[in-house]
PDB file of C-alpha atoms and ligand atoms in Angstrom:
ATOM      1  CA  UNK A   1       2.601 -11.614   4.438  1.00  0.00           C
ATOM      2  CA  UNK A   2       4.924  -8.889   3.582  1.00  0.00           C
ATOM      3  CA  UNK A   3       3.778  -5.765   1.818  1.00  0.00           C
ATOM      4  CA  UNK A   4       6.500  -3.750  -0.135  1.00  0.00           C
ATOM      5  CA  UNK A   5       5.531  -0.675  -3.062  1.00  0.00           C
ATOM      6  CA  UNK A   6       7.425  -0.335  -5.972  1.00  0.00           C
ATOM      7  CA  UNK A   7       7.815   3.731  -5.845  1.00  0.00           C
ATOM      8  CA  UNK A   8       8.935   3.321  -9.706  1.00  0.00           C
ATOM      9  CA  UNK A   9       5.559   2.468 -10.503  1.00  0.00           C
ATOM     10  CA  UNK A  10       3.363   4.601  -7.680  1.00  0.00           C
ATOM     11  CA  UNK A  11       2.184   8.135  -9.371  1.00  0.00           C
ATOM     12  CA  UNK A  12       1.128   9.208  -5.660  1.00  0.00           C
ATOM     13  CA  UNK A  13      -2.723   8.969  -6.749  1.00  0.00           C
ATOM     14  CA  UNK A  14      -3.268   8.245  -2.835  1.00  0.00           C
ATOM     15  CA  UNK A  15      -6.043   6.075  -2.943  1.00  0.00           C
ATOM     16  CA  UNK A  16      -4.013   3.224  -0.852  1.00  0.00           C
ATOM     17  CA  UNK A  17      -3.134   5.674   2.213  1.00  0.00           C
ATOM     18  CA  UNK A  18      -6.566   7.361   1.653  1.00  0.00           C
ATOM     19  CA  UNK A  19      -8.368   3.854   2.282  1.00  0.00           C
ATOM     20  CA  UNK A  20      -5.725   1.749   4.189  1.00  0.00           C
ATOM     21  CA  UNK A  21      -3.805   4.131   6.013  1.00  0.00           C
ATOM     22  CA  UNK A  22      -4.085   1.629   8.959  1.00  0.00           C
ATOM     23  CA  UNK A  23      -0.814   0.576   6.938  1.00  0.00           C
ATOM     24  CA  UNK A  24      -0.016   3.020   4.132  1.00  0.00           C
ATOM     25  CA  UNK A  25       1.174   7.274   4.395  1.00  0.00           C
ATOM     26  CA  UNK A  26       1.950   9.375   2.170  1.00  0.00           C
ATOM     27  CA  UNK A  27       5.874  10.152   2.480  1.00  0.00           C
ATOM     28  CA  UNK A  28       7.597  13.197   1.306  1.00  0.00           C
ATOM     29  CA  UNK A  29       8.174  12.850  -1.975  1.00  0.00           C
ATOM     30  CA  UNK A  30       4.414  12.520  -2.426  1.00  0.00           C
ATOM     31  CA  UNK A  31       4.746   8.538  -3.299  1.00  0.00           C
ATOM     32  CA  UNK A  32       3.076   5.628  -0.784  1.00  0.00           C
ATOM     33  CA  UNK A  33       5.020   4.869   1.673  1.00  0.00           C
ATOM     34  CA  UNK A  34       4.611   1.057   3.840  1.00  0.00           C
ATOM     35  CA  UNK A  35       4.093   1.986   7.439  1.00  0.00           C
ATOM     36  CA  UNK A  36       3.278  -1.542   8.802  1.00  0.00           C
ATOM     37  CA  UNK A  37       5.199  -3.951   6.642  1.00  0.00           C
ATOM     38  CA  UNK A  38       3.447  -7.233   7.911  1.00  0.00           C
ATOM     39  CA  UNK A  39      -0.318  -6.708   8.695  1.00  0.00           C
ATOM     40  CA  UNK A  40      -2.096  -9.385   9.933  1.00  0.00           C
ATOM     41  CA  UNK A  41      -5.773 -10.145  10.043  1.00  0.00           C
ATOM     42  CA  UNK A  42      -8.153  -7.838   8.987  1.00  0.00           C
ATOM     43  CA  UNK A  43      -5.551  -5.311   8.063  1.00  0.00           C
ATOM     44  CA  UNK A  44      -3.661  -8.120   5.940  1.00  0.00           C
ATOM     45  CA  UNK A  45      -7.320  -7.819   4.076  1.00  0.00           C
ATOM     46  CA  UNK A  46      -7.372  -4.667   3.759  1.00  0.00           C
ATOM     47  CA  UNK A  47      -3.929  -4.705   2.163  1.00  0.00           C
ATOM     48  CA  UNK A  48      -4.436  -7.107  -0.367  1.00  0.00           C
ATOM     49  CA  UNK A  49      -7.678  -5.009  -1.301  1.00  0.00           C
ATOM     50  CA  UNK A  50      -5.526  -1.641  -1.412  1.00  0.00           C
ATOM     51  CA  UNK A  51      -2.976  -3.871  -3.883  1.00  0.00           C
ATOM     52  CA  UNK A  52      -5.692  -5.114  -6.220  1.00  0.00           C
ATOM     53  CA  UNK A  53      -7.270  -1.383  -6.288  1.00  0.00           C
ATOM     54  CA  UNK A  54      -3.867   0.282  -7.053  1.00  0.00           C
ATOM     55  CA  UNK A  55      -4.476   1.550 -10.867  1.00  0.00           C
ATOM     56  CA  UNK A  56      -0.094   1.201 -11.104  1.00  0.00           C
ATOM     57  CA  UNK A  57      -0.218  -2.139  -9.649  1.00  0.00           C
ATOM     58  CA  UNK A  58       2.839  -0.881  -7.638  1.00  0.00           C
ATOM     59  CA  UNK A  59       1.679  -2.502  -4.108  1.00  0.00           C
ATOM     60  CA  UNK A  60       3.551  -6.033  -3.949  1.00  0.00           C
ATOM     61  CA  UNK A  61       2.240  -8.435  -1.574  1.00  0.00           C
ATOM     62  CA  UNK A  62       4.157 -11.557  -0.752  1.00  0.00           C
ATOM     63  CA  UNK A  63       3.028 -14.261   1.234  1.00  0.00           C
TER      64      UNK A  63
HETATM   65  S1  LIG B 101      -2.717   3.265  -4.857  1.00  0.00           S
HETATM   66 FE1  LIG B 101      -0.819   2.666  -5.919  1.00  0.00          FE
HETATM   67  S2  LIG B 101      -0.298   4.404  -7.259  1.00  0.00           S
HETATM   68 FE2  LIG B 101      -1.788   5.131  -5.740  1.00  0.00          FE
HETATM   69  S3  LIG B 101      -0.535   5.999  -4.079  1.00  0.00           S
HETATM   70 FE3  LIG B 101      -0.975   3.840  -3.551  1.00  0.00          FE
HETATM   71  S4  LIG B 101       0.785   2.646  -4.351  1.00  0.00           S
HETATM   72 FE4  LIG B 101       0.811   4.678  -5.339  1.00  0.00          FE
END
């Protein structure tokens, strides 16, 4: 799977990073940044949860 954020539609409410940040950050311009781009596993779980919590539905997961 490949996880990708679409930082037109991320306000930076940092819920992802706060719960995942096993594979999101914050980066400097305050958005959600990707930090590990394929997560596998549990972490590939966790991601998919983080993308189905996001309240812009800016995480994009493709499998
Ligand atoms: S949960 Fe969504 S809107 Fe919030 S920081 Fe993460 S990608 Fe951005």
């Amino acid at each position: 799977m490949k996880v990708t954020i679409d930082a037109s539609l991320c306000t930076g409410c940092s819920l992802c990073y706060s719960d995942v940040p096993e594979v999101f950050a914050m980066s400097d311009d305050g958005l959600a940044k990707v930090i590990v781009a394929s997560p596998a596993g549990d972490l590939a779980s966790k991601a998919k949860d983080a993308a189905d919590g996001c309240p812009a539905t800016a995480i994009i997961i493709a499998e």
